[in-house]
C-alpha angles and dihedrals in degrees: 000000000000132000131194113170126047124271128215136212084326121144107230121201113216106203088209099147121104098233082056093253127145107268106175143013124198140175119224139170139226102351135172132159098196113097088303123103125257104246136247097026125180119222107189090255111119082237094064095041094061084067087095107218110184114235093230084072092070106132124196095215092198119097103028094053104101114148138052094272114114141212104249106218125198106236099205108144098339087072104043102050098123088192125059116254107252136186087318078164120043128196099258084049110034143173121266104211136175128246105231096172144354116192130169106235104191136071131266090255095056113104100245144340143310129173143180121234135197123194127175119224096170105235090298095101111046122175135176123235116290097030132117132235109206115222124208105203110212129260132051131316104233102210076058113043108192094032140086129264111269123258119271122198124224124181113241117252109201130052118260095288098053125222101308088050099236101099099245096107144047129191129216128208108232134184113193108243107225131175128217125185114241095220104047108015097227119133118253105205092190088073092052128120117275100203105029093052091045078055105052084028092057124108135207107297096011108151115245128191105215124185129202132329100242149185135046096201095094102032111130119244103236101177097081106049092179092062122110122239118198103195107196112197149183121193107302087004082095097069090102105042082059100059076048095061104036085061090044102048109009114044128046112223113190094226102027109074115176110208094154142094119266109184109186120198109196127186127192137142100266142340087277084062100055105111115214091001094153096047094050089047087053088065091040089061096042098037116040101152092051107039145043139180126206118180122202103195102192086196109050103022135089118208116214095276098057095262138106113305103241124183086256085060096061090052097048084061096048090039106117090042093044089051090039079059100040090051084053092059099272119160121235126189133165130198131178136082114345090249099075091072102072093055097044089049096049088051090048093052092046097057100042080050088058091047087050092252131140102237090197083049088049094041090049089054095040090057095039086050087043093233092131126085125179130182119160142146 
């Protein structure tokens, strides 16, 4: 949906769910996402913040975003920080944050699933684009009776100022760990994932105990605007490519301007699987020249020699083009399961092999030029 003129005191119905429901109705006052700002906006000063904006007004700016016009934020203290943030909260001292949604963000044919997640942290807890919070589901850890879970990362699926643009939340991207027996194909609900299933399973104002935030490996570059960035997923894997592209294509920051090329491979089972799909589509129709979107369904595809399309395969098919780019200073980062290394790397050697390279020598060039970026679990 786009809107170019501004809206008053007008309740708006967002059609997120994926059986095409309602799923929420705000209220929200004076927008416009032309090259207005969305008012009111929190910094993380006290005198914003006594602004008072209900929680009830948090808005998941994904799926309705659909020109070129973009969310003006306003850049305060998110913006000026000259070191990265870094495990403000550590795991004998958390976060309690606050759970604001929890939508499920993939058909009913996809094997499993995956759901977006806002928490608020209130402003306490600030991150940049590409880092982890880490989340300590509640109860005991049973290997150490007495003692807390331990801490599981998850990469951060929105930009710096969340998904209601004020800085005061972060998403994650969250697939729901079941385990099935191999024998007899029941669910035993004793082997599922702790964290993952408090998560999905979390309701509006649910407490939350977040870690971090963590990591500098997948942090985006952000002082050469022109460069190309080549973002390789798997499934959740694409968490942080989203927060990328939200502060690429959907909000305008004052001092970050994106004039580059962002070419996002993305691998799942099926097309009930894809995760964000409309809200990448979306850049691809209003930025052509800076963004492209290539999908590997496992399920549905075929890759050239007759078998499953797999991420590696795509980019099998781009391959002279993606090394011509990466010999011209292009980024490349995966994220994903850990699996999906192994693949990509043989494909990689392979090619280099074809164009008479020597895929360890280029490896070796691509990490000492920091052009390599890896997170996987």
């Amino acid at each position: 949906m786009a809107l170019s003129t501004p809206i008053s005191q007008m309740s708006v119905s967002f059609l997120t769910g994926v059986d095409g429901s309602t799923r929420s109705m705000i209220k929200v006052q004076s927008i416009s996402f032309t090259e207005k700002s969305w008012s009111p906006l929190l910094g993380l000063d006290s005198k914003s913040r006594s602004l008072g904006v209900k929680k009830q007004s948090t808005i998941c700016m994904s799926l309705q975003q659909a020109s070129k016009s973009k969310v003006l934020v306003t850049p305060l203290e998110l913006e000026e920080p000259k070191e990265t943030p870094l495990n403000l909260y550590k795991p004998k001292e958390p976060y309690t944050a606050t759970i604001v949604s929890v939508e499920r963000i993939v058909g009913p044919q996809a094997p499993g699933e995956t759901c977006h997640i806002v928490i608020d942290h209130d402003g306490n807890v600030p991150y940049w684009e590409g880092q982890s919070y880490g989340v300590i589901p509640p109860g005991e850890n049973p290997k150490k009776p007495g003692a807390p879970h331990n801490v599981r990362l998850y990469s951060i699926a929105s930009t710096r100022y969340g998904d209601s643009f004020d800085g005061k939340t972060a998403s994650l991207c969250v697939r729901r760990a079941l385990y099935y027996d191999p024998e007899t194909g029941e669910e035993d609900p004793s082997k599922a994932g702790v964290c993952s299933n408090f998560l999905c399973n979390a309701k509006p104002g649910d407490k939350v105990k977040i870690t971090g935030p963590s990591g500098k490996i997948m942090l985006l570059p952000e002082d050469a605007p022109k460069a190309t960035h080549i973002m390789i997923a798997t499934g959740t894997g694409v968490a942080p490519f989203r927060g990328y592209l939200r502060r690429m294509f959907m909000e305008n920051v004052p001092n970050f301007k994106f004039d580059g090329l962002s070419w996002l491979f993305l691998g799942v089972a099926n097309s009930d699987s894809l995760l964000y799909d409309e809200e990448f589509a979306g850049y691809l129709k209003d930025y052509p020249d800076n963004f492209r979107y290539d999908k590997a369904l496992s399920r549905e595809e075929k890759n050239q020699k007759g078998g499953k399309m797999y991420v590696q395969d795509k980019i099998e098919e781009y391959s002279d083009e993606i090394f011509k780019l990466l010999d011209n200073g292009a980024h490349i980062y995966f994220c994903g399961l850990k699996g999906m290394m192994p693949g990509i790397q043989d494909t990689l050697k392979r090619v280099a092999e074809e164009r008479g390279e020597s895929w360890e020598q280029k490896l070796t060039q691509l990490r000492k030029n920091k052009q390599w970026h890896v997170e996987v679990y």
